Short mmCIF file of C-alpha atoms and ligand atoms in Angstrom, two decimals:
data_model
loop_
_atom_site.label_atom_id
_atom_site.label_comp_id
_atom_site.label_asym_id
_atom_site.label_seq_id
_atom_site.Cartn_x
_atom_site.Cartn_y
_atom_site.Cartn_z
CA MET A 457 97.91 106.11 88.97
CA ASN A 458 94.44 105.81 87.49
CA THR A 459 92.22 105.50 90.57
CA ARG A 460 90.08 102.91 88.74
CA VAL A 461 93.06 100.60 88.49
CA THR A 462 93.78 98.37 91.48
CA ALA A 463 97.21 96.80 91.77
CA LEU A 464 97.18 93.02 92.23
CA THR A 465 99.49 93.48 95.23
CA ASP A 466 96.80 95.59 96.90
CA LEU A 467 94.37 92.68 96.72
CA ASP A 468 94.19 89.65 99.00
CA LEU A 469 92.41 86.32 99.32
CA GLU A 470 89.18 88.10 100.24
CA SER A 471 89.17 91.13 97.97
CA LEU A 472 90.32 89.47 94.72
CA PRO A 473 87.62 86.75 94.81
CA ALA A 474 85.04 89.48 95.49
CA LEU A 475 86.32 91.55 92.57
CA LEU A 476 86.27 88.52 90.26
CA LYS A 477 82.73 87.72 91.31
CA ARG A 478 81.60 91.30 90.65
CA HIS A 479 82.84 90.92 87.08
CA GLY A 480 81.17 87.57 86.50
CA CYS A 481 84.39 85.51 86.86
CA PRO A 482 84.80 82.46 89.11
CA PRO A 483 86.15 83.65 92.49
CA SER A 484 88.15 80.41 92.73
CA HIS A 485 90.52 81.80 90.05
CA ALA A 486 91.95 84.11 92.73
CA ARG A 487 94.13 81.36 94.18
CA THR A 488 95.42 80.37 90.74
CA LEU A 489 96.24 83.99 89.89
CA PHE A 490 97.99 84.67 93.20
CA ARG A 491 99.95 81.41 93.11
CA ASN A 492 101.19 82.17 89.61
CA PHE A 493 101.90 85.87 90.30
CA TYR A 494 103.90 85.35 93.50
CA ASP A 495 105.72 82.24 92.22
CA ASN A 496 106.70 84.17 89.12
CA SER A 497 108.37 87.10 90.98
CA GLY A 498 105.37 89.36 90.66
CA SER A 499 104.19 88.97 87.10
CA LEU A 500 101.54 86.70 85.64
CA ASP A 501 102.64 83.98 83.25
CA TRP A 502 99.47 83.69 81.21
CA GLN A 503 100.77 80.63 79.37
CA ALA A 504 100.73 78.72 82.62
CA ILE A 505 97.26 79.75 83.84
CA GLU A 506 93.98 78.38 82.72
CA VAL A 507 91.54 81.24 83.17
CA GLY A 508 88.93 82.62 80.80
CA ALA A 509 89.23 85.65 78.53
CA ARG A 510 87.03 87.63 80.88
CA VAL A 511 89.66 87.35 83.63
CA ARG A 512 92.40 88.34 81.15
CA ARG A 513 90.41 91.43 80.17
CA LEU A 514 90.32 92.58 83.82
CA PHE A 515 94.08 92.95 83.61
CA ASP A 516 93.71 95.27 80.63
CA GLY A 517 91.95 97.93 82.66
CA GLU A 518 90.69 97.08 86.11
CA ILE A 519 93.77 95.45 87.70
CA SER A 520 97.44 96.27 87.17
CA GLN A 521 100.20 93.81 87.88
CA ARG A 522 102.61 96.41 89.26
CA GLN A 523 102.59 99.83 90.88
CA SER A 524 106.33 100.30 91.35
CA THR A 525 109.64 100.11 89.53
CA ILE A 526 113.30 100.14 90.54
CA LEU A 527 114.69 103.63 89.89
CA ARG A 528 118.21 102.97 91.14
CA SER A 529 120.19 100.02 92.39
CA HIS A 530 123.64 100.01 93.96
CA THR A 531 125.65 97.11 95.26
CA SER A 532 128.46 97.68 97.74
CA GLY A 533 131.72 95.81 98.11
CA ASP A 534 130.21 93.64 100.85
CA GLY A 535 127.37 92.55 98.55
CA THR A 536 124.63 94.71 100.10
CA THR A 537 122.26 95.95 97.40
CA LYS A 538 120.20 99.02 97.95
CA LEU A 539 117.17 99.64 95.75
CA LEU A 540 115.40 102.94 95.27
CA VAL A 541 111.84 101.89 94.43
CA GLY A 542 109.64 104.46 92.67
CA MET A 543 105.91 104.25 93.32
CA ALA A 544 103.32 104.92 90.61
CA ASN A 545 101.31 106.85 93.19
CA GLY A 546 104.28 109.14 93.82
CA GLY A 547 107.57 109.18 95.63
CA ALA A 548 110.35 106.66 96.12
CA VAL A 549 111.43 104.48 99.04
CA GLU A 550 114.43 102.37 99.90
CA SER A 551 114.65 98.61 100.18
CA VAL A 552 117.85 96.78 101.04
CA LEU A 553 119.07 93.26 100.28
CA MET A 554 121.75 91.89 102.60
CA PRO A 555 123.51 88.65 101.70
CA SER A 556 123.64 86.18 104.56
CA HIS A 557 126.85 84.41 105.61
CA ARG A 558 125.25 81.35 103.98
CA PRO A 559 126.06 81.50 100.27
CA ASP A 560 122.50 80.79 99.12
CA ARG A 561 120.51 83.13 101.36
CA ALA A 562 119.76 86.81 101.83
CA ALA A 563 117.75 89.05 104.15
CA GLY A 564 115.63 91.98 103.05
CA CYS A 565 114.63 95.29 104.61
CA VAL A 566 111.52 97.20 103.50
CA SER A 567 110.12 100.68 104.13
CA SER A 568 106.63 101.24 105.48
CA GLN A 569 106.20 104.99 104.90
CA LEU A 570 107.41 107.61 102.45
CA GLY A 571 109.63 109.74 104.65
CA CYS A 572 109.26 109.64 108.40
CA ALA A 573 107.80 111.98 111.01
CA MET A 574 109.70 110.53 113.97
CA GLY A 575 112.66 112.91 113.74
CA CYS A 576 115.30 110.56 115.15
CA ASP A 577 118.37 112.74 115.22
CA PHE A 578 120.79 110.18 113.75
CA CYS A 579 118.60 109.10 110.81
CA ALA A 580 118.59 110.34 107.20
CA SER A 581 115.04 109.11 106.51
CA THR A 582 113.48 111.84 108.57
CA LYS A 583 115.39 114.78 107.07
CA ASN A 584 112.67 115.60 104.54
CA GLY A 585 109.82 114.87 106.91
CA PHE A 586 106.81 112.62 106.34
CA GLU A 587 105.04 112.41 102.99
CA ARG A 588 102.55 109.55 103.21
CA ASN A 589 101.87 106.00 104.30
CA LEU A 590 102.61 103.22 101.85
CA SER A 591 99.82 100.85 100.90
CA ALA A 592 100.11 97.16 101.70
CA GLY A 593 100.67 96.53 97.99
CA GLU A 594 103.52 99.04 97.80
CA ILE A 595 105.20 97.21 100.69
CA VAL A 596 104.59 93.81 99.09
CA GLU A 597 106.20 95.05 95.87
CA GLN A 598 109.41 95.95 97.72
CA PHE A 599 109.47 92.34 98.92
CA LEU A 600 108.99 91.11 95.34
CA HIS A 601 111.77 93.38 94.04
CA LEU A 602 114.09 92.12 96.78
CA ARG A 603 113.22 88.50 96.14
CA ALA A 604 113.88 88.87 92.41
CA THR A 605 117.15 90.70 93.12
CA ALA A 606 118.21 87.90 95.47
CA ALA A 607 117.33 85.28 92.83
CA SER A 608 119.38 87.17 90.23
CA ILE A 609 122.52 86.59 92.34
CA GLY A 610 121.69 82.97 93.16
CA ARG A 611 120.30 83.60 96.62
CA ARG A 612 116.95 83.00 98.27
CA LEU A 613 115.28 85.74 100.30
CA THR A 614 114.67 83.99 103.63
CA SER A 615 113.87 86.81 106.04
CA LEU A 616 112.42 90.31 106.00
CA VAL A 617 112.60 93.21 108.43
CA PHE A 618 110.38 96.28 108.52
CA MET A 619 113.31 98.50 109.39
CA GLY A 620 113.61 100.83 106.40
CA MET A 621 112.06 104.26 106.01
CA GLY A 622 109.13 105.06 108.30
CA GLU A 623 107.62 103.90 111.57
CA PRO A 624 105.63 100.68 110.85
CA MET A 625 103.37 101.06 113.91
CA LEU A 626 102.02 104.34 112.52
CA ASN A 627 100.91 102.52 109.36
CA LEU A 628 99.91 99.30 111.06
CA PRO A 629 96.79 98.27 109.07
CA GLU A 630 98.78 98.40 105.80
CA VAL A 631 101.83 96.76 107.41
CA ILE A 632 99.66 93.92 108.72
CA GLY A 633 97.99 93.59 105.30
CA ALA A 634 101.44 93.36 103.67
CA ILE A 635 102.66 90.79 106.21
CA ARG A 636 99.62 88.61 105.59
CA ARG A 637 100.34 88.62 101.83
CA ILE A 638 104.11 88.16 102.14
CA ALA A 639 103.89 85.32 104.68
CA HIS A 640 100.82 83.44 103.41
CA GLY A 641 101.50 80.06 101.83
CA GLN A 642 99.28 80.86 98.84
CA MET A 643 100.88 84.24 98.20
CA GLY A 644 104.43 85.32 99.14
CA SER A 645 105.09 82.11 101.14
CA LEU A 646 107.92 83.66 103.18
CA GLY A 647 106.55 82.39 106.50
CA TRP A 648 105.45 84.38 109.54
CA ARG A 649 108.53 83.69 111.66
CA GLN A 650 110.83 85.06 108.99
CA ILE A 651 109.39 88.56 109.48
CA THR A 652 110.43 91.19 112.04
CA VAL A 653 108.66 94.49 112.67
CA SER A 654 110.78 97.25 114.15
CA THR A 655 109.52 100.25 116.12
CA VAL A 656 110.90 103.25 118.00
CA GLY A 657 108.35 102.34 120.67
CA ILE A 658 104.79 103.25 119.71
CA VAL A 659 103.13 101.47 122.64
CA PRO A 660 99.57 101.10 121.23
CA GLY A 661 101.10 99.75 118.01
CA ILE A 662 103.16 97.13 119.87
CA ASP A 663 100.02 95.98 121.69
CA ALA A 664 97.97 95.95 118.48
CA LEU A 665 100.63 93.90 116.67
CA ALA A 666 100.58 91.37 119.52
CA GLU A 667 96.79 91.20 119.32
CA ALA A 668 96.94 90.60 115.56
CA ASN A 669 98.43 87.17 116.36
CA LEU A 670 100.69 87.10 113.33
CA ASN A 671 103.55 85.08 114.82
CA VAL A 672 106.11 87.68 113.71
CA HIS A 673 109.07 89.04 115.67
CA LEU A 674 109.38 92.46 117.31
CA ALA A 675 112.48 94.68 117.27
CA LEU A 676 112.65 97.67 119.56
CA SER A 677 114.86 100.57 118.48
CA LEU A 678 115.98 101.55 121.95
CA HIS A 679 119.32 103.30 121.37
CA ALA A 680 119.63 104.46 125.01
CA PRO A 681 118.66 102.95 128.37
CA ASP A 682 117.68 106.24 130.06
CA ASP A 683 115.10 108.87 129.14
CA GLU A 684 117.50 111.81 129.16
CA THR A 685 119.85 110.32 126.56
CA ARG A 686 117.09 108.70 124.52
CA ALA A 687 114.89 111.80 124.25
CA LYS A 688 117.76 113.63 122.53
CA LEU A 689 118.07 110.85 119.95
CA VAL A 690 114.42 109.75 119.60
CA PRO A 691 111.92 112.60 120.18
CA MET A 692 109.05 110.07 120.50
CA ASN A 693 110.60 109.09 123.83
CA ARG A 694 108.86 112.11 125.39
CA ARG A 695 105.53 110.46 124.62
CA TYR A 696 106.54 106.87 125.29
CA PRO A 697 109.47 106.78 127.73
CA VAL A 698 111.86 103.86 128.15
CA ALA A 699 110.01 102.13 130.99
CA LEU A 700 106.72 102.13 129.05
CA ILE A 701 108.15 100.76 125.81
CA VAL A 702 110.16 98.02 127.52
CA GLU A 703 107.01 97.06 129.41
CA ALA A 704 105.09 96.91 126.09
CA ALA A 705 107.82 94.72 124.56
CA ARG A 706 107.58 92.39 127.57
CA ARG A 707 103.81 92.20 127.07
CA PHE A 708 104.41 91.35 123.40
CA GLN A 709 106.74 88.57 124.51
CA GLU A 710 104.30 87.18 127.06
CA ARG A 711 101.57 87.09 124.46
CA THR A 712 103.56 85.73 121.51
CA GLY A 713 106.41 83.83 123.18
CA ARG A 714 108.83 85.53 120.78
CA ILE A 715 112.34 86.64 121.77
CA CYS A 716 112.59 90.40 121.16
CA THR A 717 115.46 92.15 119.45
CA ILE A 718 116.76 95.37 120.97
CA GLU A 719 118.40 97.65 118.40
CA TYR A 720 121.08 99.89 119.87
CA CYS A 721 122.83 102.32 117.53
CA LEU A 722 126.12 103.00 119.30
CA ILE A 723 127.25 106.62 119.00
CA ARG A 724 130.54 107.96 120.30
CA ASP A 725 130.26 110.03 123.51
CA VAL A 726 126.46 109.89 123.37
CA ASN A 727 125.26 106.44 124.47
CA ASP A 728 128.46 104.37 124.64
CA THR A 729 129.68 104.77 128.23
CA ASP A 730 130.12 101.95 130.75
CA ASP A 731 127.21 103.43 132.62
CA HIS A 732 124.95 103.12 129.57
CA ALA A 733 125.96 99.47 129.20
CA ARG A 734 125.20 98.78 132.88
CA GLN A 735 121.81 100.51 132.72
CA LEU A 736 120.94 98.63 129.55
CA ALA A 737 121.86 95.31 131.17
CA SER A 738 119.68 96.06 134.16
CA LEU A 739 116.77 96.99 131.84
CA MET A 740 117.13 93.61 130.12
CA SER A 741 117.01 91.65 133.37
CA GLY A 742 114.41 88.86 133.17
CA PHE A 743 113.59 89.78 129.57
CA ARG A 744 114.26 87.27 126.79
CA ALA A 745 115.89 89.60 124.31
CA HIS A 746 119.03 89.89 122.31
CA VAL A 747 120.72 93.21 121.87
CA ASN A 748 122.03 94.19 118.44
CA VAL A 749 124.72 96.83 118.86
CA ILE A 750 125.01 98.75 115.57
CA PRO A 751 127.97 101.10 115.21
CA TYR A 752 126.60 104.45 114.01
CA ASN A 753 126.72 105.06 110.25
CA PRO A 754 127.46 108.80 109.69
CA ILE A 755 124.78 110.83 107.85
CA GLY A 756 126.15 114.35 108.24
CA LEU A 757 124.39 116.76 110.57
CA GLY A 758 121.37 115.51 112.50
CA LEU A 759 118.15 117.56 112.71
CA SER A 760 119.46 119.15 115.91
CA GLY A 761 122.54 120.33 114.03
CA ARG A 762 124.71 117.92 115.96
CA GLU A 763 127.24 115.78 114.13
CA TYR A 764 127.48 112.27 115.52
CA ARG A 765 130.48 109.97 115.22
CA ARG A 766 131.02 106.24 115.17
CA PRO A 767 132.83 104.79 118.19
CA SER A 768 136.15 103.04 117.68
CA TYR A 769 136.00 99.33 116.94
CA GLU A 770 137.63 98.65 120.33
CA ARG A 771 134.92 100.64 122.11
CA VAL A 772 132.16 98.73 120.31
CA ILE A 773 133.68 95.43 121.46
CA GLU A 774 134.13 96.71 125.04
CA PHE A 775 130.49 97.81 125.13
CA VAL A 776 129.25 94.43 123.93
CA ASP A 777 131.56 92.61 126.38
CA LEU A 778 130.19 94.71 129.24
CA LEU A 779 126.66 93.62 128.31
CA ARG A 780 127.67 89.97 128.00
CA ASP A 781 129.46 90.09 131.38
CA GLN A 782 126.09 90.97 132.88
CA GLY A 783 124.30 88.08 131.22
CA VAL A 784 122.86 89.92 128.23
CA VAL A 785 122.83 88.17 124.85
CA ALA A 786 124.48 90.81 122.66
CA HIS A 787 126.00 90.96 119.20
CA VAL A 788 127.63 93.56 117.03
CA ARG A 789 125.61 94.02 113.89
CA ALA A 790 127.93 94.95 111.06
CA THR A 791 127.02 98.16 109.27
CA ARG A 792 126.40 97.01 105.73
CA GLY A 793 127.05 98.70 102.44
CA ASP A 794 128.74 101.84 103.72
CA ASP A 795 129.74 102.70 100.17
CA VAL A 796 126.11 102.65 98.95
CA ASN A 797 124.59 105.03 101.48
CA ALA A 798 123.29 102.05 103.41
CA ALA A 799 122.05 103.78 106.54
CA CYS A 800 118.33 104.35 106.73
CA GLY A 801 117.22 106.91 104.13
CA GLN A 802 120.60 107.77 102.67
CA LEU A 803 120.11 106.59 99.08
CA ARG A 804 116.82 108.48 98.81
CA GLN A 805 118.44 111.53 100.41
CA ALA A 806 121.28 111.37 97.85
CA GLN A 807 118.74 111.10 95.02
CA LEU A 808 116.82 114.14 96.32
CA VAL A 809 120.02 116.21 96.50
CA GLU A 810 121.17 115.15 93.03
CA SER A 811 117.80 115.67 91.38
CA PRO A 812 115.22 117.38 93.59
CA GLN A 813 112.41 116.57 91.12
CA SER A 814 112.95 112.86 91.44
CA GLY A 815 111.52 112.62 94.94
CA GLY A 816 108.11 113.36 93.40
CA PRO A 817 105.89 111.06 91.43
CA PRO A 818 107.77 108.98 88.89
CA PRO A 819 106.07 108.25 85.59
CA ARG A 820 103.24 105.74 85.60
CA VAL A 821 104.70 102.25 85.76
CA ALA A 822 103.95 100.01 82.81
CA GLN A 823 102.14 96.79 83.60
CA ALA A 824 105.07 94.64 82.64
CA SER A 825 107.39 94.18 85.58
CA SER A 826 110.68 95.98 85.32
CA LEU A 827 112.41 93.47 87.50
S1 SF4 B 1380 115.09 105.64 112.77
FE1 SF4 B 1380 113.17 104.84 111.90
S2 SF4 B 1380 111.57 105.89 113.13
FE2 SF4 B 1380 113.49 107.06 113.47
S3 SF4 B 1380 113.42 108.69 111.90
FE3 SF4 B 1380 114.54 106.93 111.01
S4 SF4 B 1380 113.00 105.78 109.87
FE4 SF4 B 1380 111.92 107.13 111.30
#
């Protein structure tokens, strides 16, 4: 991307007015432009905006409307749509649209980094390592693509999770910038409470997110209640062990009043014993959290060379019942879109295997939205 060109999604209610002012345009046009752009699924409808020719000219060189395009899109039998979004600055990330049980709604999942350095052994996103952080605008554009995709099937995007590729807490300034744009009533208008940020447990990031006072939810990818099991699945556990991250999540709750989500990917003969369920229940004692038990979605060999397997349906139910018997609020979260490589990072991984070149920079995206 031409470094002189700034994408509109990388600007906010402070930087766009300043840019307009620098070019002799009324800063107050920023609100009009944003309102129109976000209401119109990420493209400006010039017919509907009353701004001068000088503002229009800025969009011929200084500001671009888009910095991404959908490279691939697959919809599974259960209605889950997975998008591979190519970035003008290079690389491609995954975004997922999941229809809700309500016929008019859908939830979205966005990526925060290109690749991931965390090395979780059961995750496809980390197989090619970390490439770079996404900008706030690149994250916002995934939201816009998802919202337009939802609208195209008669649904409204009503919630968003930062649970795709990457560790959001390691790109927190851009993630916070994206959240502000997505949630703000004069921009994306999704609402703060409709957004959840997920982490493997980067303690300073959890504290910083709480301090940012954004009114969003926190999800902790725990996956095991003890350090020995967890360190094999999530290498970052060696730096931030279970006790520390649960303590940080409790601090987040005290500060924000939000109920936390605990993500627990259930893997056969790894973290699915009665003992694991009992330890998890005791860890949750006095903590307002709900546990999402997610049956493992196979990705082939993990980084360690180990091949993990999904537990039987009966075992998943037994595990959840054990948690509930001990007073834990627990649900099974259905694995969605198995036939479209729906687990974290799988569509991108498939694209890299099919055409190794395509993981690199896609062609410059034209200003007109490809949505
Ligand atoms: S689970 Fe999340 S943090 Fe872990 S490797 Fe995958 S994308 Fe990264």
